[in-house]
Amino acid sequence: MKKIRLTLLVIALILLISVPTASGTSQTVTCPYNPTVQEILNQVTEGAVTQWIRNFSGEDFVPIEGEPRKILTRYSSQLFSTNPDAMAYPYLGELLERFGYEQGTYLTDHSYSPYNIFESKKEVIKESISKDGEGLLSLDQNVKFLGQTLTWKNKIVTIPGHGPNADEIVLMTAHLDSISYEEPNTNAPGAEDNGSGVAALMEAARLFRFYKFDRTIKIIFFTGEEQGLLGSVSYVADHPAEMDYIMGVVNLDMFGYDSDDDHCFELHVGTRADSNVVGTCFTDVIENYGLNLTFDYLTDGATGISDHASFWSANVGAVEVLENFFNSSLADGCVGQDRNPNYHHITDRIANMNLPVTLSIAQAGIGTVASLVEPIGPCFATDPVITATTLTDTILLSWPEVVDADIYNVYRSDSSCEGIFTQIAQVTSNNYEDTDIELDKYYFYKVQAAESDGVCYSQMSNCAGARVEEPVFFDFYIPFVITGE
Ligand SMILES: [Zn+2]
């Protein structure tokens, strides 16, 4: 008995010592069921994913810099021009700021020169484009506009970790830009390529701010992907020190097409052990959260035609999530191929997508990132409940204190509970008196608890409306009649 125990102890010690550690990151993650991840996934809805795709692919008007606009193209050279129909980049920034990611701190722009990066990586870029064969514009068509003075940008959301491994980073990436053969400058909806990836990142950005995680998350919207991964190649080149701290990258590029409705997609993992950690987590998440999906798990045959490949070049683990694009004939994998015929055409619109499958794959991507960074739990145990009381000529807002909250952000809408709310105050007490009101006008309020440092928010409170009525004075009008004689 004793001997067996000793043997077990020795085996356990050997196992502990022999866990491989990559430079800078611990790499010991498995992705078991976690109730916080389940809670996050429950909030990712088909309605929300659908609306992001519609907004970014020009189906609906969206408010950008105060004007109703449609995003008709996200072609990179247009994104950073004055084209009023290509304002996806400022729109993205406005949305992320509204989520509470402070510009300059947790929301940053990585500027790069597409000309310089193309010149320096020409051979690699040519190789990656030629591997794709179909679907891409010729290299000359793609790069002819690359003037030397151009600056393009990638948008980055950083959610700092709260645990002992906060220096380790998990990246969730997707390219924001789009392309069409026909008229890229004016009409490139890119609903699947890559509205699907953008929608998943928007849902992650919307929901991760309500939770604490051990590790740090970076959500990166790359541009210049369609010109040869220019945004991600530049990002990797400009952040050499960060590469050692990246535990893994989940790249989501074009996963919302499934015409035969077999729910089968492709996970391009490659041959690196650290990529396999991410890939295995992805399949664990599908299993543990009952997502109705099957997949090709591609190692030797993995593609390099998206932004994940830029990280492979930097010796960082990364996977690419793709529709059933290739005919891989793997055992237990997808049958044949089911490639979107609208790929890189003006017909890549939401009507041609499979939205339930889009939702499931987005959930799997979000669940994988949340699992890799190891959830600690919600930022706050409770959410604030607001009450609005009218005083003589002001409105008093109050709410019970939220345990562990440092600050409260107060929001107001002038139209309704469903209207657009803008922040009117940040207070440390659990009340606020709104003095900036007009009499007889209704105002609607919400409040959110937050930590003063980092990114950690409660869910938004209920909505409370109030109106201060104009005091009524009775003017007694005494009629009199002049009667003539
Ligand atoms: Zn793409």
mmCIF file with all atom_site columns, C-alpha atoms and ligand atoms in Angstrom, residues 175 193-194 225-226 253, ligand 1:
data_model
loop_
_atom_site.group_PDB
_atom_site.id
_atom_site.type_symbol
_atom_site.label_atom_id
_atom_site.label_alt_id
_atom_site.label_comp_id
_atom_site.label_asym_id
_atom_site.label_entity_id
_atom_site.label_seq_id
_atom_site.pdbx_PDB_ins_code
_atom_site.Cartn_x
_atom_site.Cartn_y
_atom_site.Cartn_z
_atom_site.occupancy
_atom_site.B_iso_or_equiv
_atom_site.pdbx_formal_charge
_atom_site.auth_seq_id
_atom_site.auth_comp_id
_atom_site.auth_asym_id
_atom_site.auth_atom_id
_atom_site.pdbx_PDB_model_num
ATOM   1 C  CA . HIS A 1 175 ? -10.247 41.316 -40.183 1.00 0.00 ? 175 HIS A CA 1
ATOM   2 C  CA . ASP A 1 193 ? -16.129 37.772 -45.133 1.00 0.00 ? 193 ASP A CA 1
ATOM   3 C  CA . ASN A 1 194 ? -15.712 39.030 -42.575 1.00 0.00 ? 194 ASN A CA 1
ATOM   4 C  CA . GLU A 1 225 ? -6.098  41.501 -44.745 1.00 0.00 ? 225 GLU A CA 1
ATOM   5 C  CA . GLU A 1 226 ? -7.389  41.281 -48.285 1.00 0.00 ? 226 GLU A CA 1
ATOM   6 C  CA . ASP A 1 253 ? -12.434 34.776 -40.639 1.00 0.00 ? 253 ASP A CA 1
HETATM 7 ZN ZN . ZN  B 2 .   ? -11.551 37.048 -44.960 1.00 0.00 ? 1   ZN  B ZN 1
#
